[in-house]
CSV table of C-alpha atoms in Angstrom, one decimal:
chain,number,residue,atom,x,y,z
U,1419,MET,CA,17.7,-121.6,-23.9
U,1420,THR,CA,14.0,-121.7,-25.0
U,1421,THR,CA,12.8,-122.4,-28.5
U,1422,ALA,CA,9.5,-121.2,-30.2
U,1423,PRO,CA,6.9,-123.9,-30.7
U,1424,ASP,CA,6.1,-124.9,-34.3
U,1425,ALA,CA,2.7,-124.1,-35.9
U,1426,SER,CA,1.0,-127.4,-35.1
U,1427,ALA,CA,2.0,-127.2,-31.5
U,1428,ALA,CA,0.5,-123.7,-31.3
U,1429,VAL,CA,-2.8,-124.9,-32.6
U,1430,ALA,CA,-2.9,-127.8,-30.2
U,1431,ALA,CA,-2.3,-125.5,-27.3
U,1432,GLY,CA,-4.9,-123.0,-28.5
U,1433,THR,CA,-2.3,-120.2,-28.7
U,1434,GLY,CA,-1.9,-119.7,-32.5
U,1435,ARG,CA,-3.8,-119.8,-35.8
U,1436,PRO,CA,-3.8,-123.0,-37.9
U,1437,GLY,CA,-1.2,-122.9,-40.6
U,1438,PRO,CA,0.0,-125.1,-43.4
U,1439,VAL,CA,0.9,-128.7,-42.7
U,1440,ALA,CA,4.3,-128.7,-41.0
U,1441,PRO,CA,7.2,-130.2,-42.9
U,1442,PRO,CA,8.8,-133.3,-41.6
U,1443,ALA,CA,10.9,-132.6,-38.5
U,1444,PRO,CA,14.6,-132.1,-39.2
U,1445,SER,CA,17.0,-134.9,-38.2
U,1446,ALA,CA,18.9,-134.7,-34.9
U,1447,ARG,CA,22.1,-134.2,-36.9
U,1448,ARG,CA,20.6,-131.2,-38.7
U,1449,ARG,CA,19.3,-129.7,-35.5
U,1450,ARG,CA,22.8,-130.0,-33.9
U,1451,ARG,CA,24.4,-128.3,-36.9
U,1452,ARG,CA,21.9,-125.5,-36.8
U,1453,ALA,CA,22.4,-125.1,-33.0
U,1454,VAL,CA,26.2,-125.1,-33.4
U,1455,ALA,CA,25.9,-122.4,-36.1
U,1456,VAL,CA,23.7,-120.2,-34.0
U,1457,VAL,CA,25.9,-120.5,-30.9
U,1458,SER,CA,29.0,-119.9,-33.1
U,1459,VAL,CA,27.5,-116.6,-34.4
U,1460,ALA,CA,26.5,-115.6,-30.9
U,1461,VAL,CA,29.9,-116.2,-29.5
U,1462,ALA,CA,31.5,-114.3,-32.4
U,1463,VAL,CA,29.3,-111.4,-31.7
U,1464,LEU,CA,30.0,-111.4,-28.0
U,1465,LEU,CA,33.8,-111.7,-28.6
U,1466,ALA,CA,33.7,-108.8,-31.1
U,1467,ALA,CA,31.8,-106.7,-28.6
U,1468,ALA,CA,34.2,-107.6,-25.8
U,1469,GLY,CA,37.1,-106.9,-28.0
U,1470,ALA,CA,35.7,-103.5,-28.9
U,1471,THR,CA,35.2,-102.7,-25.2
U,1472,LEU,CA,38.7,-103.9,-24.3
U,1473,ALA,CA,40.1,-101.8,-27.1
U,1474,VAL,CA,38.6,-98.7,-25.6
U,1475,LEU,CA,39.5,-99.6,-22.0
U,1476,ARG,CA,43.0,-101.0,-22.8
U,1477,PRO,CA,44.2,-99.4,-26.0
U,1478,TRP,CA,47.8,-100.6,-25.7
U,1479,GLU,CA,49.8,-103.2,-27.5
U,1480,ALA,CA,51.7,-104.1,-24.4
U,1481,ALA,CA,50.7,-103.2,-20.8
U,1482,PRO,CA,53.2,-101.8,-18.4
U,1483,GLU,CA,54.6,-104.2,-15.8
U,1484,ALA,CA,56.4,-103.0,-12.6
U,1485,LEU,CA,59.2,-105.1,-11.2
U,1486,ALA,CA,59.1,-106.3,-7.6
U,1487,LEU,CA,62.3,-104.8,-6.1
U,1488,ASP,CA,64.2,-105.7,-2.9
U,1489,GLY,CA,67.5,-104.7,-1.3
U,1490,ASP,CA,68.9,-101.2,-1.0
U,1491,LEU,CA,66.5,-99.0,-3.0
U,1492,ALA,CA,67.5,-95.6,-1.7
U,1493,THR,CA,68.1,-93.9,-5.0
U,1494,HIS,CA,67.8,-90.4,-6.6
U,1495,ASP,CA,67.9,-89.8,-10.3
U,1496,PRO,CA,68.7,-93.4,-11.4
U,1497,ALA,CA,70.6,-94.0,-14.6
U,1498,LEU,CA,69.7,-97.6,-15.5
U,1499,VAL,CA,71.7,-100.0,-17.6
U,1500,VAL,CA,70.0,-103.4,-18.2
U,1501,GLY,CA,72.6,-106.0,-18.7
U,1502,ASP,CA,72.7,-108.8,-21.3
U,1503,GLU,CA,71.1,-112.1,-20.4
U,1504,GLY,CA,72.9,-113.5,-17.3
U,1505,GLU,CA,74.9,-110.3,-16.8
U,1506,PRO,CA,74.4,-107.8,-14.0
U,1507,TRP,CA,72.2,-104.7,-14.1
U,1508,PHE,CA,73.6,-101.3,-12.9
U,1509,VAL,CA,72.1,-98.1,-11.6
U,1510,TYR,CA,74.3,-95.0,-11.1
U,1511,SER,CA,72.5,-92.3,-9.1
U,1512,THR,CA,73.0,-89.0,-7.4
U,1513,GLY,CA,76.0,-89.2,-5.0
U,1514,ASP,CA,76.3,-89.1,-1.2
U,1515,PRO,CA,77.5,-85.8,0.2
U,1516,ALA,CA,79.2,-87.6,3.0
U,1517,ARG,CA,81.8,-89.0,0.5
U,1518,GLY,CA,84.1,-86.3,-0.7
U,1519,LEU,CA,82.4,-84.3,-3.5
U,1520,GLY,CA,79.8,-87.1,-3.6
U,1521,ALA,CA,80.6,-89.2,-6.6
U,1522,PRO,CA,77.7,-90.9,-8.3
U,1523,MET,CA,76.6,-93.9,-6.3
U,1524,VAL,CA,76.8,-97.4,-7.9
U,1525,HIS,CA,74.0,-100.0,-7.4
U,1526,ARG,CA,74.1,-103.5,-8.8
U,1527,SER,CA,71.6,-106.3,-9.3
U,1528,ASP,CA,72.6,-109.9,-10.2
U,1529,ASP,CA,69.0,-111.2,-10.6
U,1530,ASP,CA,67.6,-109.2,-13.5
U,1531,GLY,CA,66.8,-106.1,-11.5
U,1532,ALA,CA,64.9,-107.8,-8.6
U,1533,THR,CA,67.4,-107.3,-5.8
U,1534,TRP,CA,69.7,-104.3,-5.5
U,1535,GLU,CA,73.0,-103.8,-3.6
U,1536,ARG,CA,74.6,-100.4,-3.0
U,1537,VAL,CA,78.2,-101.0,-4.0
U,1538,GLY,CA,79.6,-97.6,-3.2
U,1539,PRO,CA,80.7,-94.4,-5.0
U,1540,ALA,CA,81.9,-94.5,-8.6
U,1541,TRP,CA,85.3,-93.1,-7.4
U,1542,GLU,CA,86.8,-92.2,-4.0
U,1543,ALA,CA,87.1,-88.7,-2.6
U,1544,ALA,CA,90.8,-88.6,-3.5
U,1545,ASP,CA,89.9,-89.0,-7.2
U,1546,ASP,CA,87.3,-86.1,-7.3
U,1547,PRO,CA,87.7,-83.9,-10.4
U,1548,GLN,CA,89.6,-80.8,-9.2
U,1549,TRP,CA,88.1,-78.6,-11.9
U,1550,VAL,CA,84.8,-78.7,-10.0
U,1551,ARG,CA,86.3,-77.3,-6.8
U,1552,GLU,CA,88.0,-74.6,-8.8
U,1553,THR,CA,84.9,-73.4,-10.7
U,1554,ILE,CA,81.8,-74.0,-8.7
U,1555,ASP,CA,81.6,-73.1,-5.0
U,1556,GLY,CA,79.6,-75.2,-2.6
U,1557,VAL,CA,79.2,-78.4,-4.5
U,1558,GLU,CA,78.3,-81.2,-2.1
U,1559,HIS,CA,77.6,-84.1,-4.4
U,1560,PHE,CA,77.2,-84.9,-8.1
U,1561,TRP,CA,73.6,-85.1,-9.3
U,1562,ALA,CA,71.6,-87.0,-12.0
U,1563,PRO,CA,74.3,-89.0,-13.8
U,1564,GLU,CA,73.9,-90.4,-17.3
U,1565,LEU,CA,75.6,-93.6,-18.7
U,1566,VAL,CA,76.3,-94.1,-22.4
U,1567,GLU,CA,78.2,-96.8,-24.1
U,1568,HIS,CA,80.2,-96.2,-27.3
U,1569,ASP,CA,82.7,-98.4,-29.0
U,1570,GLY,CA,83.4,-100.5,-26.0
U,1571,ALA,CA,83.8,-97.6,-23.5
U,1572,TRP,CA,81.4,-96.1,-21.0
U,1573,TYR,CA,80.8,-92.4,-20.7
U,1574,LEU,CA,79.5,-91.1,-17.4
U,1575,TYR,CA,78.0,-87.6,-17.5
U,1576,TYR,CA,77.2,-85.9,-14.2
U,1577,SER,CA,75.9,-82.6,-12.8
U,1578,ALA,CA,77.8,-80.2,-10.6
U,1579,SER,CA,75.8,-77.4,-9.0
U,1580,THR,CA,74.1,-76.1,-5.9
U,1581,PHE,CA,70.4,-75.7,-5.1
U,1582,GLY,CA,68.8,-72.6,-6.4
U,1583,SER,CA,71.8,-71.6,-8.7
U,1584,ASN,CA,72.4,-71.9,-12.4
U,1585,THR,CA,76.2,-71.6,-11.9
U,1586,SER,CA,76.5,-75.2,-13.0
U,1587,ALA,CA,78.4,-77.6,-15.1
U,1588,ILE,CA,78.1,-81.0,-16.7
U,1589,GLY,CA,81.2,-83.2,-16.4
U,1590,LEU,CA,82.4,-86.3,-18.1
U,1591,ALA,CA,84.4,-89.4,-17.0
U,1592,THR,CA,85.1,-92.6,-19.0
U,1593,SER,CA,85.7,-96.2,-18.0
U,1594,PRO,CA,86.0,-99.5,-19.9
U,1595,THR,CA,83.4,-101.1,-17.6
U,1596,LEU,CA,80.6,-100.2,-15.2
U,1597,ASP,CA,81.4,-103.0,-12.8
U,1598,PRO,CA,83.6,-102.0,-9.8
U,1599,ALA,CA,84.4,-105.7,-9.4
U,1600,ASP,CA,86.0,-105.8,-12.9
U,1601,PRO,CA,89.9,-105.5,-12.8
U,1602,GLY,CA,89.7,-103.0,-15.6
U,1603,TYR,CA,87.3,-100.7,-13.7
U,1604,GLY,CA,88.2,-97.1,-13.2
U,1605,TRP,CA,86.9,-93.7,-14.2
U,1606,THR,CA,89.2,-91.2,-16.0
U,1607,HIS,CA,88.0,-87.6,-15.8
U,1608,GLN,CA,87.6,-85.8,-19.1
U,1609,GLY,CA,86.8,-82.4,-17.7
U,1610,PRO,CA,83.7,-80.2,-18.2
U,1611,VAL,CA,81.3,-80.7,-21.1
U,1612,TRP,CA,79.2,-77.6,-20.8
U,1613,ARG,CA,78.7,-74.9,-18.3
U,1614,SER,CA,76.2,-72.2,-17.3
U,1615,GLN,CA,76.9,-69.1,-15.3
U,1616,ALA,CA,74.4,-67.0,-13.2
U,1617,GLY,CA,73.8,-63.7,-14.9
U,1618,GLU,CA,75.4,-64.8,-18.2
U,1619,THR,CA,73.3,-67.8,-19.5
U,1620,PHE,CA,69.6,-68.2,-19.5
U,1621,TYR,CA,69.7,-72.0,-18.9
U,1622,ASN,CA,71.0,-74.4,-16.2
U,1623,ALA,CA,73.7,-76.9,-17.3
U,1624,ILE,CA,72.6,-79.9,-15.2
U,1625,ASP,CA,70.6,-83.2,-15.7
U,1626,PRO,CA,72.4,-84.6,-18.7
U,1627,GLY,CA,70.7,-87.1,-21.0
U,1628,VAL,CA,72.5,-88.4,-24.1
U,1629,VAL,CA,71.0,-90.2,-27.2
U,1630,THR,CA,72.7,-91.5,-30.3
U,1631,ASP,CA,70.7,-90.8,-33.5
U,1632,ALA,CA,70.2,-93.1,-36.5
U,1633,ALA,CA,73.3,-91.7,-38.1
U,1634,GLY,CA,75.4,-92.6,-35.0
U,1635,ASP,CA,75.8,-89.0,-33.8
U,1636,PRO,CA,75.4,-88.2,-30.1
U,1637,TRP,CA,73.2,-85.4,-28.7
U,1638,LEU,CA,73.2,-84.0,-25.2
U,1639,PHE,CA,69.9,-82.9,-23.6
U,1640,PHE,CA,70.1,-81.0,-20.4
U,1641,GLY,CA,68.4,-78.3,-18.4
U,1642,SER,CA,66.5,-77.5,-15.2
U,1643,PHE,CA,64.1,-74.6,-14.5
U,1644,TRP,CA,65.5,-71.3,-15.9
U,1645,GLY,CA,65.5,-71.5,-19.7
U,1646,GLY,CA,64.0,-75.1,-19.9
U,1647,ILE,CA,65.4,-78.1,-21.7
U,1648,GLN,CA,68.2,-77.7,-24.2
U,1649,VAL,CA,69.8,-79.9,-26.9
U,1650,LEU,CA,73.5,-79.8,-27.9
U,1651,PRO,CA,75.3,-81.8,-30.5
U,1652,LEU,CA,78.2,-83.9,-29.3
U,1653,GLN,CA,80.9,-85.9,-31.1
U,1654,TRP,CA,82.6,-89.2,-30.8
U,1655,PRO,CA,85.0,-90.5,-29.7
U,1656,ASP,CA,85.6,-87.8,-27.0
U,1657,GLY,CA,81.9,-87.3,-26.1
U,1658,LEU,CA,82.4,-83.6,-26.0
U,1659,PRO,CA,80.5,-80.8,-27.9
U,1660,ALA,CA,80.9,-80.7,-31.6
U,1661,ASP,CA,82.8,-77.8,-33.1
U,1662,GLY,CA,80.7,-74.6,-32.9
U,1663,ALA,CA,77.9,-76.3,-31.0
U,1664,GLU,CA,75.4,-74.1,-29.2
U,1665,PRO,CA,72.3,-75.3,-27.2
U,1666,VAL,CA,68.8,-74.9,-28.6
U,1667,MET,CA,65.7,-74.9,-26.4
U,1668,VAL,CA,63.3,-77.8,-27.0
U,1669,ALA,CA,61.0,-77.8,-24.0
U,1670,THR,CA,59.8,-75.3,-21.5
U,1671,ARG,CA,57.0,-74.4,-19.1
U,1672,ALA,CA,57.2,-70.7,-19.7
U,1673,GLY,CA,54.6,-68.9,-17.6
U,1674,VAL,CA,54.7,-71.5,-14.8
U,1675,PRO,CA,56.5,-70.2,-11.7
U,1676,GLU,CA,60.2,-71.0,-11.8
U,1677,ASN,CA,59.7,-72.9,-15.1
U,1678,GLN,CA,59.5,-76.2,-13.3
U,1679,ILE,CA,60.9,-78.6,-15.9
U,1680,GLU,CA,64.1,-80.7,-15.7
U,1681,ALA,CA,65.6,-84.2,-16.0
U,1682,PRO,CA,65.4,-84.7,-19.8
U,1683,TYR,CA,65.9,-88.2,-21.2
U,1684,VAL,CA,65.5,-89.1,-24.9
U,1685,ALA,CA,65.0,-92.7,-26.2
U,1686,GLU,CA,64.2,-94.0,-29.6
U,1687,HIS,CA,61.2,-96.3,-30.3
U,1688,ASP,CA,59.9,-97.4,-33.6
U,1689,GLY,CA,61.4,-94.5,-35.5
U,1690,TRP,CA,60.4,-91.8,-33.0
U,1691,TYR,CA,62.5,-90.0,-30.5
U,1692,TYR,CA,60.7,-89.6,-27.2
U,1693,LEU,CA,61.6,-86.8,-24.8
U,1694,PHE,CA,60.8,-87.6,-21.2
U,1695,VAL,CA,60.9,-84.8,-18.7
U,1696,SER,CA,60.1,-84.2,-15.0
U,1697,TRP,CA,57.7,-81.4,-14.2
U,1698,GLY,CA,57.4,-79.9,-10.7
U,1699,LYS,CA,59.8,-80.1,-7.8
U,1700,CYS,CA,61.7,-83.0,-6.4
U,1701,CYS,CA,63.6,-83.6,-3.1
U,1702,SER,CA,60.8,-82.6,-0.7
U,1703,GLY,CA,59.7,-86.0,0.6
U,1704,VAL,CA,55.9,-86.3,0.7
U,1705,ASP,CA,55.6,-82.6,-0.5
U,1706,SER,CA,57.4,-83.4,-3.8
U,1707,THR,CA,55.4,-82.6,-6.9
U,1708,TYR,CA,57.4,-84.3,-9.6
U,1709,GLU,CA,55.6,-86.0,-12.5
U,1710,ILE,CA,56.8,-87.4,-15.8
U,1711,ARG,CA,55.7,-86.0,-19.1
U,1712,VAL,CA,56.6,-87.0,-22.6
U,1713,GLY,CA,56.5,-85.8,-26.2
U,1714,ARG,CA,58.0,-87.2,-29.4
U,1715,SER,CA,59.6,-86.2,-32.7
U,1716,GLN,CA,60.9,-88.0,-35.8
U,1717,ASP,CA,63.9,-85.6,-35.7
U,1718,VAL,CA,66.3,-85.9,-32.7
U,1719,THR,CA,66.3,-82.1,-32.3
U,1720,GLY,CA,62.5,-81.8,-32.3
U,1721,PRO,CA,60.0,-80.3,-32.4
U,1722,PHE,CA,58.7,-82.7,-29.7
U,1723,LEU,CA,54.9,-82.8,-29.7
U,1724,ASP,CA,52.6,-84.3,-27.1
U,1725,ALA,CA,49.7,-86.6,-27.9
U,1726,ASP,CA,47.5,-83.6,-28.5
U,1727,GLY,CA,49.9,-82.1,-31.0
U,1728,LYS,CA,51.2,-79.3,-28.6
U,1729,ASP,CA,54.9,-78.5,-28.9
U,1730,MET,CA,56.9,-79.1,-25.7
U,1731,ALA,CA,58.7,-75.8,-26.4
U,1732,LEU,CA,55.3,-74.2,-25.8
U,1733,GLY,CA,54.5,-76.1,-22.7
U,1734,GLY,CA,53.2,-79.3,-24.1
U,1735,GLY,CA,53.7,-82.7,-22.5
U,1736,THR,CA,51.6,-85.9,-22.3
U,1737,PRO,CA,51.3,-87.2,-18.7
U,1738,LEU,CA,53.1,-90.5,-18.1
U,1739,LEU,CA,53.5,-90.9,-14.4
U,1740,ALA,CA,52.3,-88.8,-11.4
U,1741,SER,CA,51.6,-89.1,-7.7
U,1742,GLU,CA,49.1,-91.7,-6.8
U,1743,GLY,CA,48.5,-93.2,-3.3
U,1744,ALA,CA,51.8,-93.8,-1.5
U,1745,VAL,CA,53.8,-93.2,-4.7
U,1746,ILE,CA,54.7,-89.5,-4.5
U,1747,GLY,CA,56.6,-87.3,-6.9
U,1748,PRO,CA,57.9,-89.9,-9.5
U,1749,GLY,CA,60.6,-88.5,-11.7
U,1750,GLY,CA,64.3,-88.3,-12.4
U,1751,GLN,CA,63.9,-90.9,-15.1
U,1752,SER,CA,66.0,-93.0,-17.5
U,1753,LEU,CA,65.4,-95.8,-19.9
U,1754,SER,CA,67.3,-99.0,-20.8
U,1755,ARG,CA,66.1,-101.7,-23.1
U,1756,GLY,CA,62.4,-100.8,-22.7
U,1757,HIS,CA,62.7,-100.4,-18.9
U,1758,LEU,CA,61.8,-97.1,-17.2
U,1759,ALA,CA,63.7,-96.3,-14.0
U,1760,ASN,CA,62.8,-93.4,-11.7
U,1761,HIS,CA,62.7,-92.4,-8.1
U,1762,PHE,CA,59.7,-91.6,-6.0
U,1763,TYR,CA,58.9,-90.8,-2.4
U,1764,ASP,CA,57.2,-93.5,-0.4
U,1765,GLY,CA,54.2,-92.1,1.5
U,1766,ASP,CA,54.1,-95.3,3.5
U,1767,ASP,CA,57.7,-94.8,4.7
U,1768,GLY,CA,57.8,-91.2,5.8
U,1769,GLY,CA,58.6,-89.9,2.3
U,1770,MET,CA,61.8,-92.0,1.9
U,1771,PHE,CA,63.1,-91.9,-1.6
U,1772,ARG,CA,63.3,-95.2,-3.4
U,1773,LEU,CA,63.9,-96.8,-6.8
U,1774,SER,CA,61.2,-98.0,-9.2
U,1775,ILE,CA,61.7,-100.0,-12.4
U,1776,GLN,CA,59.1,-101.1,-14.9
U,1777,ASP,CA,58.6,-102.4,-18.4
U,1778,LEU,CA,56.9,-99.6,-20.3
U,1779,GLY,CA,53.7,-100.3,-22.1
U,1780,TRP,CA,53.0,-98.8,-25.5
U,1781,THR,CA,49.7,-97.8,-27.1
U,1782,ARG,CA,48.7,-98.7,-30.6
U,1783,ASP,CA,49.3,-95.1,-31.5
U,1784,GLY,CA,52.9,-95.3,-30.2
U,1785,TRP,CA,52.7,-93.6,-26.8
U,1786,PRO,CA,54.3,-95.0,-23.7
U,1787,VAL,CA,52.2,-96.2,-20.7
U,1788,ALA,CA,53.4,-96.5,-17.2
U,1789,THR,CA,52.1,-97.7,-13.8
U,1790,THR,CA,52.4,-96.5,-10.2
U,1791,GLU,CA,52.0,-100.1,-9.0
U,1792,VAL,CA,54.6,-101.1,-6.4
U,1793,PRO,CA,54.6,-105.0,-6.4
U,1794,ALA,CA,55.6,-106.7,-3.1
U,1795,SER,CA,59.0,-108.3,-3.4
């Protein structure tokens, strides 16, 4: 750092006009104090400027952080349950058509979601719900399960359908535990929850997502293509529709070919209900076009508005996660304790589908932030 010469030095050097007699030079201690004050102000200004810049570039309270995953990650439509400290995590996912009717597949992690083991189907083929065979032809496996805990019991909602049809149903089974290793484990079928029928209903009864509101009442969100995303009131303790319940549409992409929206999931955060949906098409490897969009409402039944104020019932939806690099078609999402789980297609592995889990970030305005980072395990 350079300093300006005083008046007497300027005269001596022939570079300035004579001035008044200079006052006595300040003491070394006063010079140090003045220098410290100047530096402190400069640092404060720089930090303020840097903070303003960071606030523009990184306007979140907490940044998203992807987990480094290992093990068997082949997963479609993961329903994530993050365990208590020291307890296992579980993912239930779309079933394997090679196993009877393809019960939802169970995956377990004993190290806080880092390493995953494929345990097997939620139930064996001999225990498949017979009502599905009797009402829906051609079902090969159950899709997009949802897991909800209530009063010490677990509720497993699942989808029964075939590609390209809205003759579909959402079924329910209950168990005292998610852990197949627990002696009390076992799913009891409770029958269909809601159905749709080609030529009779405008919606498609698949892709269940259940949220419990502030009053303790459960709500079922469902839908795929056709009439978009619906909400339906349920009731405890049976987990079935409330008396006189009828679905109401809360999100659509009307005007988009095939109305490509599905996989609703609703989570509460800081007094808001966030509706996460998947736009586009899944299940096509590297040609998949899935992406995750979101809107929010202070009422569990909507309207759900995006960050620009557009109603999701009118095609709104703020982008959360989309294809980037080798991460193709992320979607089929669920949330548990602040963690977002979804599947994607790995462009570096021939389009193989795999699991992704991350801690969501949140902006100061209360919007979720996600990352397509895939950390090395």
